[in-house]
C-alpha cells in the first residue's frame, strides 16, 4: 500500500490555506481516507455543514459542485446539514448541543471561524475546526482524526465558554453526521444476560430512532453502542454502502438517527444527557468522548476488516501482541474450592497444555466469606479457610507446574454484607433516603469519589505488589447503577459522567504502572465492551452464554466490530454439543477452557490437547489475519468463517452445522474469499476427533480463482457438525 507522501500533506495545508484566501466565500474541507471522503463546507454565512459522505472523488475541486447536484426541498433553517447542530436559534430538528447561557438565554448559534490539519504520521491526520457563537463568548472545536489506510474516522468535540457565570449544557454530543441516500437501514443490537448482541435490522422512517443506555455501568447490557446503517439498500457481506458506528464510552450513551423532511439522515451521538445537565464553568473545557465510524462501499465484510485493522493497531491494548490461553475455574468449582482443589486444577492446566490458570470469584473475604454471591464483595483479603497460604503460594504452585497464574476481581462493587460496606457506607452509590435496590445482591462503589478511586486502584496494585508474577486479571462488573447518587459529589447531575471519569482515572493509573499485563473486561457477560475501555484491556468477555451454538451467532455479530484477538471464548459445559464442537467454536477468538479437565473422557482430553496445539500454530492468523464471513448462520444451515494471513498464503476455515433438521448440511460448495486468485492452495481437515477419519481429500490442489468462484465443500452434515480446515499455498 502506498501511503500519501509528506508532499501530499504539504499540498493539503497549502490547498486549505489557499482555498481560504481565494474563496473567502466558500471554505471546503474534505476529510479523505483511502477510499472515502467526508466533505464539510463553510458557506458565506459561516455555517458549517456536511455536503458529502461517500467514495472519494478523483479531483478535490469537484467537491464544490456537490451541493448543486442536489435538488432538495427548501431548507427553512440554513443549517439542516450542520456539522454540529446548535439549538435555540434557527434549528428545527434534533440538536447536537443545547445550552442555557450564564444570563439564562437558551439560544446558540455556531459559526465557522477557522480550521487546521495536523499530520500526526504517514497514516493519521487530525483536523480541528473552530466554531464560535457570534453573540456569546461560547465556542466549540470539532475534531476529526482520520486513519487513511483503515478508512476510519474518530470524531469528538471540545466545548468552552468565557461567559460571566456558568453555562448549563443540556446536550453535548460528540459527533453530528449527515448522510444522503434514498433509504437507510439500521442494524442495531439488543440483549440481556446470556443473550448479548442480538441483531435486528429495520428501515429508518422519518423521525428519530434513539439507541441509548441509562445503566451507568455495564452500559451496553440491553443495547450496545455499536450499530450499522446501510445506505440506499440493506448492505450484504460484500456489497452495498454501509457505515459502522460506535461511541467510545463506557457509560450512558445516546445515538439519535433522524431522517429529516428532505430524506437525509442525521446521526448524533454522544454521552446520554439523561439526568445529566452539565454545568460548565467559565474557561473549563468539556471534551466529549470519541465517536468512531468507518464507511464501506463494499459491504459489511470490508467495514469489519477496516475496524479490526484499526483496533489492533490503534486502540485495543497490545492489539498486535500476544495472548494467553487459559483454564478458568469458575464453572468447574464456582465458589467451592480450597488450596488442594486448586493444586489439582493447576496440574490440569499443565496437562491440558494452556498457558495460564485463572482463579475466579470466591478467593477472598473473611468476616463474611465469599462462598456465594451474597456476601464478601469488597473485602479483598484472601479467605483464610480456603487459602491459608494466600495467593502467593498459588502463584508459586503455578510456577512449579510451569504455567502462569491470573486472578478475578470485581473492584468497583460491594455486597451490603461486607466489611467494606460496614466501614464505608458513604462510599456506596445509593439514595440516602430510599430503600437500597440490588443487582446480583450488590451495589456499585462511588467512583466519583477520589478516595474510592484510590481504593479500587489499590485492589489491583496490592495484588501485584504482593505477587509480582501475577500474569492476568479478569475485571468483572456485575451490577448496574440504581439510585444514582454520591454523598461527596457537589452536583448530582454530573454523577454519571464523573463515574466514568473516575473509572478511567483508575484504569489510567493502573496502566501507567502495569502497561501490558493482560486484563479481561468482563461484565456478567458482555455488558461492557466498548473502544474506550478496550484501551485498557486486552480482551473482553462476550457473554456468560458459552453454548457453542449460541456462540456462533453471538461471536458472528461481535466480530463485525471487534477483532478475534479481543474476544475471550471459553469451552464450558454449556450446550449439548460434543467437546470438539465446543472447542472449535471457542478457537475462533482467544481460546480458554472452563471445564473439569479431570472429568474429560480419555479421547476428549486427547482431542483438546491436540486442538490446543493446532490453535497455537494458527492463533496468529486468527488474531491478526483478515476475517472473511463465508456463510451466515442465519441465512444457511452451515456457518462458515475464514481467517487468512496478510500474504494470503495460510488460513483456517471454521464450518458448523447450525440447523439440525433432516438432511441439512453443506449441500453445495462454499465460496471462499480473500485468497490470491493466481495462487494454488491445498486444504486439509484438522482438529479431527481421535479415531475418526476426514472425508476431505487433502492431496488435491485448487487455484484461488477456483475456490473463490466455485468454492469448496467442507462436507458438513449431521455426522460432521464441526469441520475445521487449514488452507495453505503450495510451496
Ligand atoms: C460473571 C462472569 O461473567 C463469570 O465468568 C464469573 O466470573 C462470575 N461473574 C463470577 O462471579
XYZ file of C-alpha atoms and ligand atoms in Angstrom:
742
model
C 0.000 0.000 0.000
C 1.396 3.365 -0.913
C 0.730 5.977 1.724
C 0.410 9.629 0.838
C 3.766 11.362 0.852
C 4.680 14.291 3.035
C 4.446 16.423 -0.095
C 0.838 15.427 -0.368
C 0.122 16.644 3.136
C 2.017 19.836 2.487
C -0.163 20.262 -0.558
C -3.221 19.805 1.660
C -2.095 22.515 4.008
C -1.368 24.877 1.158
C -4.585 23.850 -0.513
C -6.605 24.661 2.585
C -4.914 27.985 3.178
C -5.110 28.940 -0.474
C -8.687 27.910 -0.506
C -9.399 30.136 2.464
C -7.872 33.119 0.724
C -9.125 32.561 -2.793
C -12.613 31.600 -1.834
C -13.250 33.670 1.240
C -16.874 32.893 0.486
C -16.877 29.102 0.498
C -14.462 27.051 2.548
C -14.388 23.422 1.565
C -12.852 20.977 3.988
C -12.540 17.397 2.738
C -11.609 14.657 5.199
C -10.272 11.923 2.976
C -9.253 8.375 3.717
C -8.044 5.725 1.288
C -11.451 5.119 -0.279
C -13.825 7.713 1.138
C -14.395 11.354 1.758
C -16.417 13.296 4.259
C -16.656 16.846 2.963
C -17.566 19.893 5.008
C -18.384 23.305 3.668
C -18.487 26.646 5.447
C -20.723 28.919 3.386
C -20.539 32.732 3.099
C -22.814 32.908 6.128
C -20.128 30.877 8.008
C -22.497 27.982 8.625
C -20.536 24.750 8.609
C -22.356 21.816 7.014
C -21.627 18.355 5.681
C -22.033 18.243 1.926
C -20.821 14.742 1.196
C -20.089 11.352 2.691
C -19.153 8.621 0.257
C -16.493 7.401 -2.160
C -13.830 9.995 -2.599
C -13.648 11.903 -5.857
C -10.605 11.826 -8.102
C -10.351 15.591 -8.169
C -10.906 17.557 -4.987
C -12.119 20.550 -6.954
C -15.224 18.508 -7.799
C -16.411 18.542 -4.193
C -17.515 22.120 -4.781
C -20.121 21.009 -7.281
C -21.736 18.506 -4.974
C -24.372 20.790 -3.471
C -25.613 21.890 -6.878
C -26.191 18.265 -7.885
C -28.979 18.033 -5.325
C -32.440 19.431 -5.898
C -33.917 19.077 -2.462
C -36.844 20.894 -0.929
C -36.278 24.170 0.826
C -34.137 24.149 3.970
C -36.027 26.522 6.234
C -33.125 26.802 8.642
C -29.968 27.061 6.580
C -28.390 24.590 8.989
C -30.172 21.347 8.200
C -26.859 19.720 7.318
C -24.952 21.365 10.191
C -21.693 19.725 11.161
C -22.687 20.368 14.788
C -26.310 21.454 15.140
C -26.920 24.183 17.726
C -30.351 24.800 19.196
C -32.495 27.711 20.228
C -31.679 29.812 17.189
C -32.661 28.682 13.685
C -32.606 24.954 14.194
C -35.853 22.994 13.892
C -34.631 19.418 14.290
C -32.633 17.348 16.787
C -29.633 19.372 18.030
C -26.117 18.201 18.840
C -25.812 20.821 21.553
C -28.292 22.680 23.749
C -27.271 25.170 26.417
C -28.562 27.754 28.828
C -26.147 30.656 28.905
C -24.983 32.405 32.058
C -27.652 35.085 31.530
C -30.451 32.491 31.242
C -30.764 32.696 27.463
C -31.331 29.364 25.677
C -30.113 30.186 22.185
C -26.941 29.080 20.499
C -25.533 29.591 17.060
C -22.161 28.316 15.898
C -20.224 29.952 13.093
C -17.135 28.706 11.324
C -14.011 30.639 12.297
C -11.018 28.596 11.155
C -9.581 25.149 10.775
C -6.248 23.385 10.728
C -4.947 19.974 9.748
C -2.136 18.356 11.687
C -0.372 15.416 10.224
C 0.305 13.007 13.059
C 2.147 10.461 10.940
C 2.022 8.954 7.463
C -1.390 7.457 8.146
C -3.117 9.651 10.706
C -4.247 13.277 10.441
C -6.147 15.467 12.839
C -8.450 18.170 11.562
C -9.772 20.725 14.051
C -12.479 23.200 13.174
C -13.122 26.133 15.403
C -16.736 27.344 15.743
C -17.979 30.324 17.716
C -21.282 31.839 18.730
C -21.446 35.368 17.227
C -23.351 36.695 20.240
C -21.995 34.806 23.223
C -18.450 34.042 24.218
C -19.056 30.360 23.605
C -17.100 28.091 21.288
C -16.890 24.533 20.094
C -13.947 22.849 18.421
C -14.771 19.863 16.258
C -12.080 17.209 15.885
C -11.783 14.680 13.069
C -8.998 12.156 13.382
C -8.691 10.220 10.165
C -6.899 6.916 9.709
C -6.142 6.876 5.999
C -5.370 3.240 5.337
C -8.139 1.881 7.559
C -10.889 4.260 6.314
C -11.738 5.051 9.920
C -12.641 8.453 11.361
C -12.837 9.371 15.015
C -14.774 12.487 15.837
C -15.231 14.447 19.048
C -15.826 17.994 20.285
C -14.393 20.338 22.867
C -16.779 22.897 24.357
C -15.683 26.041 26.173
C -17.005 29.482 27.092
C -15.957 32.646 28.783
C -19.287 33.994 29.968
C -19.880 35.819 33.198
C -21.065 32.769 35.090
C -21.766 29.104 34.470
C -23.410 27.691 31.359
C -25.659 24.655 31.688
C -25.349 22.176 28.830
C -28.447 20.075 28.271
C -26.993 18.166 25.361
C -23.351 17.907 24.295
C -22.858 15.394 21.505
C -19.560 14.064 20.256
C -20.468 13.969 16.592
C -23.144 15.061 14.177
C -23.047 13.222 10.853
C -25.176 13.984 7.843
C -25.750 11.395 5.122
C -27.666 11.392 1.923
C -29.346 8.358 0.428
C -32.621 7.127 -0.992
C -33.253 4.978 2.104
C -31.493 3.943 5.318
C -31.476 0.575 7.067
C -30.400 0.398 10.676
C -28.793 -2.749 12.020
C -28.892 -2.428 15.793
C -28.351 -4.734 18.764
C -30.244 -5.560 21.915
C -29.652 -8.060 24.676
C -29.768 -9.165 28.260
C -27.710 -11.543 30.372
C -26.740 -14.590 28.250
C -28.450 -13.020 25.226
C -25.940 -10.363 24.273
C -25.595 -8.905 20.757
C -28.931 -9.880 19.251
C -29.124 -8.211 15.861
C -32.186 -6.668 14.242
C -32.480 -4.653 11.076
C -35.163 -2.164 10.144
C -35.748 0.584 7.658
C -35.433 4.008 9.238
C -38.553 6.054 8.730
C -38.919 9.813 9.151
C -38.420 10.958 12.700
C -35.920 9.886 15.336
C -34.730 6.467 16.354
C -32.662 6.535 19.523
C -30.200 3.900 20.688
C -29.212 4.509 24.268
C -28.270 3.263 27.691
C -29.086 4.556 31.142
C -27.483 1.738 33.149
C -24.440 3.688 34.349
C -22.069 0.715 34.405
C -22.175 -2.298 32.056
C -23.799 0.243 29.791
C -24.442 -1.986 26.821
C -26.243 -4.860 28.513
C -29.588 -4.013 26.943
C -28.315 -2.012 23.981
C -24.694 -1.930 22.824
C -23.328 1.348 21.413
C -22.323 -0.267 18.104
C -24.593 -0.079 15.058
C -24.597 -0.202 11.269
C -26.501 1.928 8.785
C -26.869 0.781 5.187
C -27.457 3.483 2.647
C -29.905 3.084 -0.274
C -30.390 -0.670 0.286
C -29.517 -3.186 3.009
C -25.837 -3.991 2.565
C -24.684 -7.583 2.435
C -21.359 -9.054 3.418
C -19.671 -7.951 0.211
C -21.975 -5.443 -1.390
C -23.547 -2.103 -0.590
C -22.686 1.099 1.211
C -22.655 0.812 4.963
C -21.481 2.837 7.926
C -20.393 1.128 11.148
C -20.528 3.470 14.121
C -19.910 3.376 17.857
C -19.368 5.717 20.740
C -16.121 5.018 22.562
C -17.531 5.375 26.023
C -18.106 3.082 28.997
C -21.133 4.864 30.440
C -24.529 6.094 29.364
C -24.579 6.825 25.647
C -27.166 8.116 23.238
C -27.245 7.927 19.472
C -30.074 9.625 17.602
C -30.715 8.712 13.994
C -33.079 11.209 12.403
C -34.427 11.043 8.881
C -35.413 14.610 8.094
C -38.073 16.055 5.779
C -35.500 16.245 2.972
C -34.901 12.495 3.402
C -31.371 12.969 4.702
C -30.058 11.102 7.719
C -28.564 12.859 10.676
C -26.639 10.765 13.216
C -25.960 12.485 16.504
C -24.021 10.513 19.079
C -22.592 11.283 22.481
C -22.934 10.887 26.213
C -26.556 10.347 27.166
C -27.860 13.640 28.501
C -30.466 11.730 30.528
C -30.376 13.080 34.114
C -27.102 14.774 33.232
C -27.337 18.509 32.528
C -23.736 19.617 32.803
C -22.718 22.896 34.418
C -19.714 24.304 32.600
C -17.666 26.908 34.408
C -16.045 29.797 32.505
C -12.881 28.568 30.754
C -13.473 24.943 31.704
C -13.134 22.740 28.653
C -15.592 19.880 28.234
C -14.144 17.259 25.930
C -16.679 14.730 24.721
C -15.915 11.049 24.216
C -14.957 9.907 20.746
C -17.438 8.738 18.142
C -15.941 6.249 15.729
C -17.067 5.271 12.262
C -15.996 3.594 9.106
C -17.739 3.714 5.779
C -17.559 0.871 3.307
C -18.889 0.774 -0.231
C -18.124 -2.942 -0.411
C -20.453 -4.238 2.269
C -20.085 -5.300 5.880
C -17.040 -7.518 5.423
C -14.816 -4.689 4.281
C -16.108 -2.395 7.066
C -15.345 -5.002 9.693
C -11.850 -5.715 8.387
C -11.130 -1.973 8.415
C -12.255 -1.782 12.030
C -10.207 -4.836 13.010
C -7.059 -3.373 11.453
C -7.668 -0.048 13.113
C -8.468 -1.570 16.512
C -5.418 -3.808 16.606
C -3.112 -1.026 15.545
C -4.525 1.963 17.366
C -6.993 1.114 20.136
C -7.067 -2.311 21.715
C -4.389 -2.636 24.377
C -1.497 -4.648 22.951
C -3.627 -5.240 19.883
C -0.779 -6.624 17.824
C 0.751 -8.512 20.720
C 0.337 -11.951 22.185
C -2.419 -13.504 24.310
C -2.509 -16.345 26.843
C -4.665 -19.454 26.545
C -6.090 -20.394 29.907
C -8.037 -22.679 32.203
C -10.603 -20.848 34.344
C -12.171 -22.486 37.405
C -15.478 -20.599 37.521
C -17.789 -23.226 36.085
C -15.578 -26.036 37.338
C -15.871 -25.109 41.020
C -17.943 -21.949 41.420
C -17.255 -20.752 44.998
C -16.398 -24.181 46.293
C -12.623 -24.648 46.278
C -9.593 -24.798 48.525
C -5.831 -24.995 48.081
C -5.901 -28.712 47.466
C -8.532 -28.483 44.751
C -6.690 -25.613 43.118
C -3.426 -27.552 43.205
C -5.216 -30.212 41.157
C -6.506 -27.605 38.709
C -3.015 -26.182 38.296
C -1.817 -29.629 37.325
C -4.741 -29.879 34.909
C -3.723 -26.553 33.356
C -0.359 -28.031 32.525
C -1.873 -31.324 31.401
C -4.286 -29.567 29.070
C -1.473 -27.549 27.550
C -2.740 -23.991 28.098
C -0.617 -21.071 29.295
C -2.344 -19.868 32.443
C -4.663 -20.806 35.283
C -7.288 -18.196 36.118
C -8.692 -18.232 39.648
C -12.219 -16.836 39.579
C -14.620 -15.410 42.156
C -14.650 -16.702 45.759
C -11.000 -16.407 46.913
C -11.482 -13.508 49.347
C -13.276 -12.128 52.453
C -13.175 -13.500 55.984
C -15.755 -11.875 58.240
C -18.352 -12.503 55.518
C -16.667 -15.188 53.422
C -17.296 -15.102 49.713
C -18.958 -18.501 49.494
C -21.766 -17.268 47.288
C -22.710 -14.058 45.542
C -24.488 -12.685 48.625
C -21.504 -11.672 50.754
C -17.895 -10.595 50.887
C -17.592 -8.488 47.759
C -15.320 -5.559 48.601
C -13.189 -7.402 51.172
C -10.136 -8.234 49.076
C -8.168 -10.251 51.598
C -7.565 -13.944 50.882
C -10.097 -16.161 52.588
C -8.056 -17.907 55.285
C -10.085 -21.073 55.261
C -9.890 -21.657 51.540
C -6.413 -20.244 51.024
C -4.453 -20.408 54.312
C -1.200 -19.766 52.436
C -2.535 -16.940 50.336
C -2.399 -16.154 46.653
C 1.384 -16.100 46.657
C 1.547 -19.836 47.383
C -0.777 -20.451 44.414
C 1.399 -18.310 42.169
C 4.398 -20.403 43.259
C 2.488 -23.619 42.729
C 1.615 -22.419 39.227
C 5.289 -21.785 38.565
C 6.092 -25.300 39.779
C 3.665 -26.530 37.138
C 5.226 -24.273 34.520
C 2.041 -22.324 33.974
C 1.124 -18.715 34.719
C -1.406 -17.508 37.255
C -4.230 -14.985 36.876
C -6.965 -13.767 39.184
C -10.556 -12.485 39.147
C -11.568 -9.202 40.764
C -14.653 -7.034 40.742
C -13.219 -3.943 42.386
C -15.989 -1.451 41.619
C -18.598 -3.366 43.603
C -19.662 -4.209 47.149
C -22.054 -6.603 48.855
C -24.048 -4.909 51.623
C -22.907 -7.894 53.671
C -19.234 -6.957 53.749
C -16.743 -5.213 55.988
C -16.220 -2.612 53.291
C -19.874 -1.642 53.430
C -19.784 -1.545 57.245
C -16.721 0.691 57.298
C -17.576 2.941 54.372
C -21.315 3.158 53.802
C -20.571 6.599 52.315
C -18.564 5.001 49.510
C -21.614 3.275 48.104
C -23.898 4.606 45.371
C -27.393 4.866 46.861
C -30.068 7.416 47.576
C -29.727 8.410 51.236
C -33.464 8.419 51.884
C -34.514 5.484 49.724
C -34.529 1.747 50.025
C -31.476 0.048 48.503
C -32.048 -1.899 45.335
C -29.644 -4.646 44.297
C -28.406 -6.224 41.102
C -26.913 -9.650 41.892
C -27.053 -8.794 45.610
C -24.563 -5.985 45.223
C -24.123 -2.252 44.883
C -21.701 -0.100 42.931
C -18.967 1.893 44.647
C -18.919 5.626 44.133
C -16.054 6.163 41.720
C -16.794 9.878 41.573
C -15.098 9.993 44.979
C -11.289 10.115 44.778
C -10.955 8.022 47.960
C -12.899 5.261 46.250
C -10.720 5.630 43.167
C -7.681 5.090 45.389
C -9.323 2.049 46.955
C -10.078 0.464 43.575
C -6.589 1.218 42.308
C -5.127 -0.326 45.457
C -7.066 -3.569 44.956
C -5.077 -4.115 41.760
C -1.830 -2.543 42.901
C -1.645 -4.545 46.125
C -2.228 -7.784 44.267
C 0.726 -7.025 42.000
C 2.933 -5.743 44.807
C 2.375 -8.955 46.776
C 2.501 -11.162 43.684
C 4.720 -9.625 41.024
C 4.425 -12.797 38.968
C 0.667 -12.379 38.577
C 0.108 -12.660 34.828
C -3.559 -11.889 34.185
C -6.564 -10.057 35.635
C -10.219 -10.746 34.941
C -12.013 -7.491 35.841
C -15.678 -8.185 36.395
C -18.599 -5.785 36.799
C -21.903 -7.396 37.625
C -24.209 -4.582 38.699
C -25.811 -1.605 37.047
C -26.292 1.664 38.877
C -29.590 2.138 40.673
C -30.380 5.162 42.824
C -27.592 7.197 41.226
C -26.296 9.476 43.958
C -22.975 10.338 45.512
C -22.571 11.672 49.038
C -19.498 13.654 48.100
C -20.351 14.984 44.658
C -21.457 18.614 44.664
C -23.565 18.488 41.519
C -25.580 15.252 41.268
C -26.329 15.951 37.611
C -22.668 15.230 36.921
C -22.887 11.846 38.594
C -22.937 9.515 35.570
C -20.191 11.451 33.812
C -17.981 11.643 36.882
C -18.408 7.906 37.456
C -16.892 7.151 34.069
C -14.175 9.773 34.543
C -13.346 8.134 37.883
C -13.168 4.714 36.255
C -10.824 5.968 33.524
C -8.626 7.701 36.101
C -8.181 4.389 37.904
C -7.513 2.467 34.713
C -5.080 5.138 33.576
C -3.128 4.783 36.824
C -3.128 1.009 36.573
C -1.862 1.119 33.011
C 0.857 3.634 33.727
C 2.270 1.242 36.336
C 1.377 -2.053 34.629
C 1.291 -1.159 30.947
C 0.802 -4.517 29.319
C -0.365 -7.155 31.777
C -3.372 -8.831 30.114
C -6.741 -7.848 31.564
C -10.128 -9.183 30.554
C -13.034 -6.765 30.510
C -15.900 -8.801 31.903
C -19.340 -7.856 32.990
C -21.504 -10.817 33.927
C -21.206 -11.370 30.228
C -20.698 -8.747 27.558
C -22.443 -5.818 29.080
C -19.498 -3.501 28.946
C -17.293 -3.730 25.898
C -16.538 -0.500 24.031
C -13.481 1.019 22.429
C -12.733 3.453 25.246
C -12.494 0.602 27.758
C -10.515 -1.553 25.329
C -7.661 0.948 25.525
C -7.032 -0.516 28.957
C -7.985 -4.145 28.341
C -6.527 -6.799 26.116
C -9.753 -8.741 25.688
C -13.423 -8.865 26.638
C -15.927 -11.491 27.712
C -18.730 -11.560 25.118
C -21.294 -13.432 27.200
C -21.742 -15.918 30.016
C -23.629 -17.922 27.450
C -20.980 -20.289 26.138
C -23.371 -22.735 24.474
C -21.388 -23.111 21.247
C -24.433 -22.965 19.017
C -25.456 -19.655 20.565
C -21.858 -18.506 20.430
C -21.654 -18.989 16.664
C -24.353 -16.347 16.296
C -23.120 -14.069 19.034
C -19.457 -14.148 18.049
C -20.559 -13.558 14.470
C -22.182 -10.263 15.429
C -19.388 -9.154 17.781
C -16.889 -9.937 15.050
C -18.213 -7.131 12.870
C -16.915 -4.622 15.382
C -14.165 -6.291 17.409
C -11.209 -8.354 16.176
C -10.969 -12.030 17.144
C -7.911 -11.384 19.321
C -10.100 -9.393 21.719
C -12.848 -11.995 22.118
C -12.391 -14.365 25.090
C -14.063 -17.600 24.107
C -14.152 -20.371 26.696
C -15.017 -24.021 26.307
C -17.538 -24.878 29.030
C -20.234 -27.447 29.679
C -22.997 -25.206 28.332
C -24.977 -26.667 25.456
C -25.464 -30.154 24.093
C -22.613 -30.191 21.608
C -19.621 -32.529 21.871
C -16.261 -31.274 23.094
C -14.958 -30.982 19.535
C -17.742 -28.612 18.509
C -17.331 -26.566 21.693
C -13.568 -26.265 21.315
C -13.719 -25.489 17.608
C -16.128 -22.603 18.214
C -14.004 -21.218 21.051
C -10.945 -21.290 18.781
C -12.462 -18.502 16.686
C -11.093 -15.945 19.128
C -8.919 -16.077 22.219
C -9.218 -19.638 23.450
C -9.829 -20.620 27.058
C -11.351 -23.524 28.970
C -13.703 -23.567 31.927
C -14.296 -27.274 32.438
C -13.287 -30.013 34.879
C -10.358 -31.463 32.968
C -10.434 -34.463 35.269
C -13.934 -35.348 34.091
C -12.962 -35.483 30.434
C -13.027 -38.884 28.779
C -9.631 -40.003 27.529
C -10.359 -39.191 23.894
C -11.954 -35.875 24.800
C -8.804 -34.887 26.642
C -6.604 -36.050 23.791
C -8.779 -34.085 21.398
C -8.429 -30.894 23.482
C -4.668 -31.286 23.812
C -4.290 -31.682 20.056
C -6.672 -28.832 19.326
C -4.630 -26.533 21.593
C -1.502 -27.475 19.652
C -3.291 -26.677 16.395
C -4.537 -23.457 17.893
C -1.023 -22.452 18.886
C 0.133 -22.899 15.331
C -2.842 -20.981 13.900
C -3.530 -18.337 16.513
C -1.533 -15.575 14.877
C -3.717 -15.946 11.758
C -6.935 -15.936 13.811
C -5.821 -12.984 15.895
C -4.047 -10.881 13.298
C -5.187 -12.097 9.896
C -8.116 -10.930 7.781
C -11.524 -12.297 8.644
C -13.993 -13.251 5.912
C -17.558 -14.376 6.622
C -18.404 -17.022 4.054
C -21.789 -18.377 5.051
C -24.099 -16.657 7.508
C -25.638 -18.858 10.245
C -28.949 -17.021 9.904
C -29.099 -17.495 6.152
C -27.884 -21.047 5.807
C -27.748 -24.298 7.743
C -23.956 -24.037 7.703
C -21.961 -21.200 9.248
C -18.558 -20.671 7.716
C -15.796 -18.227 8.625
C -12.317 -17.835 7.167
C -9.227 -16.204 8.649
C -6.250 -15.674 6.355
C -2.840 -14.117 6.811
C -1.875 -10.881 5.107
C 0.202 -12.701 2.472
C -2.810 -14.899 1.596
C -0.683 -17.986 1.936
C -2.104 -19.592 5.049
C -5.535 -19.628 6.632
C -8.146 -21.543 8.568
C -11.841 -22.075 7.832
C -14.354 -22.853 10.576
C -17.560 -24.595 9.448
C -20.527 -25.593 11.619
C -23.920 -27.171 11.206
C -26.388 -24.733 12.764
C -29.611 -26.463 11.763
C -30.234 -29.992 12.956
C -33.200 -30.742 10.710
C -33.071 -33.796 8.456
C -30.707 -33.577 5.514
C -29.183 -30.254 6.472
C -25.534 -29.662 5.679
C -23.187 -28.213 3.102
C -25.026 -29.457 0.057
C -23.101 -27.172 -2.236
C -19.614 -25.683 -2.174
C -18.995 -22.567 -0.105
C -17.214 -19.806 -1.978
C -14.009 -18.733 -0.269
C -12.896 -15.114 -0.133
C -9.726 -13.124 0.351
C -7.451 -15.618 -1.441
C -4.950 -14.883 -4.166
C -6.673 -15.951 -7.400
C -3.366 -16.820 -9.002
C -2.037 -18.985 -6.182
C -2.532 -22.730 -5.721
C -3.890 -23.980 -2.423
C -4.163 -27.255 -0.519
C -6.918 -27.860 2.000
C -6.600 -30.225 4.919
C -9.013 -31.003 7.730
C -7.595 -30.504 11.223
C -8.987 -30.834 14.756
C -10.137 -34.376 13.992
C -11.582 -36.236 16.936
C -9.370 -39.212 17.859
C -10.081 -42.323 15.841
C -12.096 -40.510 13.192
C -11.117 -40.005 9.577
C -11.614 -36.959 7.425
C -13.762 -37.142 4.301
C -11.678 -34.334 2.795
C -9.070 -35.300 0.230
C -6.066 -33.269 1.275
C -3.977 -34.280 -1.745
C -5.994 -32.174 -4.170
C -4.897 -28.680 -5.135
C -7.053 -25.761 -6.183
C -6.385 -22.324 -7.567
C -7.527 -19.371 -5.517
C -9.632 -18.441 -8.537
C -11.473 -21.778 -8.392
C -12.008 -21.609 -4.641
C -13.403 -18.096 -4.841
C -15.618 -18.696 -7.891
C -16.733 -22.303 -7.465
C -15.929 -22.859 -3.816
C -15.080 -25.766 -1.575
C -17.400 -28.177 0.179
C -16.369 -28.780 3.812
C -18.757 -31.731 3.886
C -20.666 -30.564 6.934
C -23.556 -32.858 7.856
C -25.210 -34.385 10.901
C -22.235 -36.729 11.326
C -19.701 -33.934 10.815
C -21.207 -30.944 12.614
C -17.957 -29.072 13.044
C -15.255 -29.054 10.381
C -12.030 -27.079 10.642
C -9.956 -26.716 7.518
C -6.437 -25.497 7.144
C -5.707 -23.851 3.822
C -2.208 -23.241 2.564
C -0.461 -22.369 -0.664
C 1.832 -24.926 -2.227
C 5.456 -24.160 -1.651
C -19.713 -13.191 35.959
C -18.718 -13.653 34.937
O -19.208 -13.454 33.663
C -18.379 -15.114 35.197
O -17.477 -15.584 34.221
C -17.793 -15.252 36.569
O -16.566 -14.589 36.637
C -18.774 -14.693 37.609
N -19.182 -13.357 37.273
C -18.157 -14.706 38.972
O -18.970 -14.127 39.892
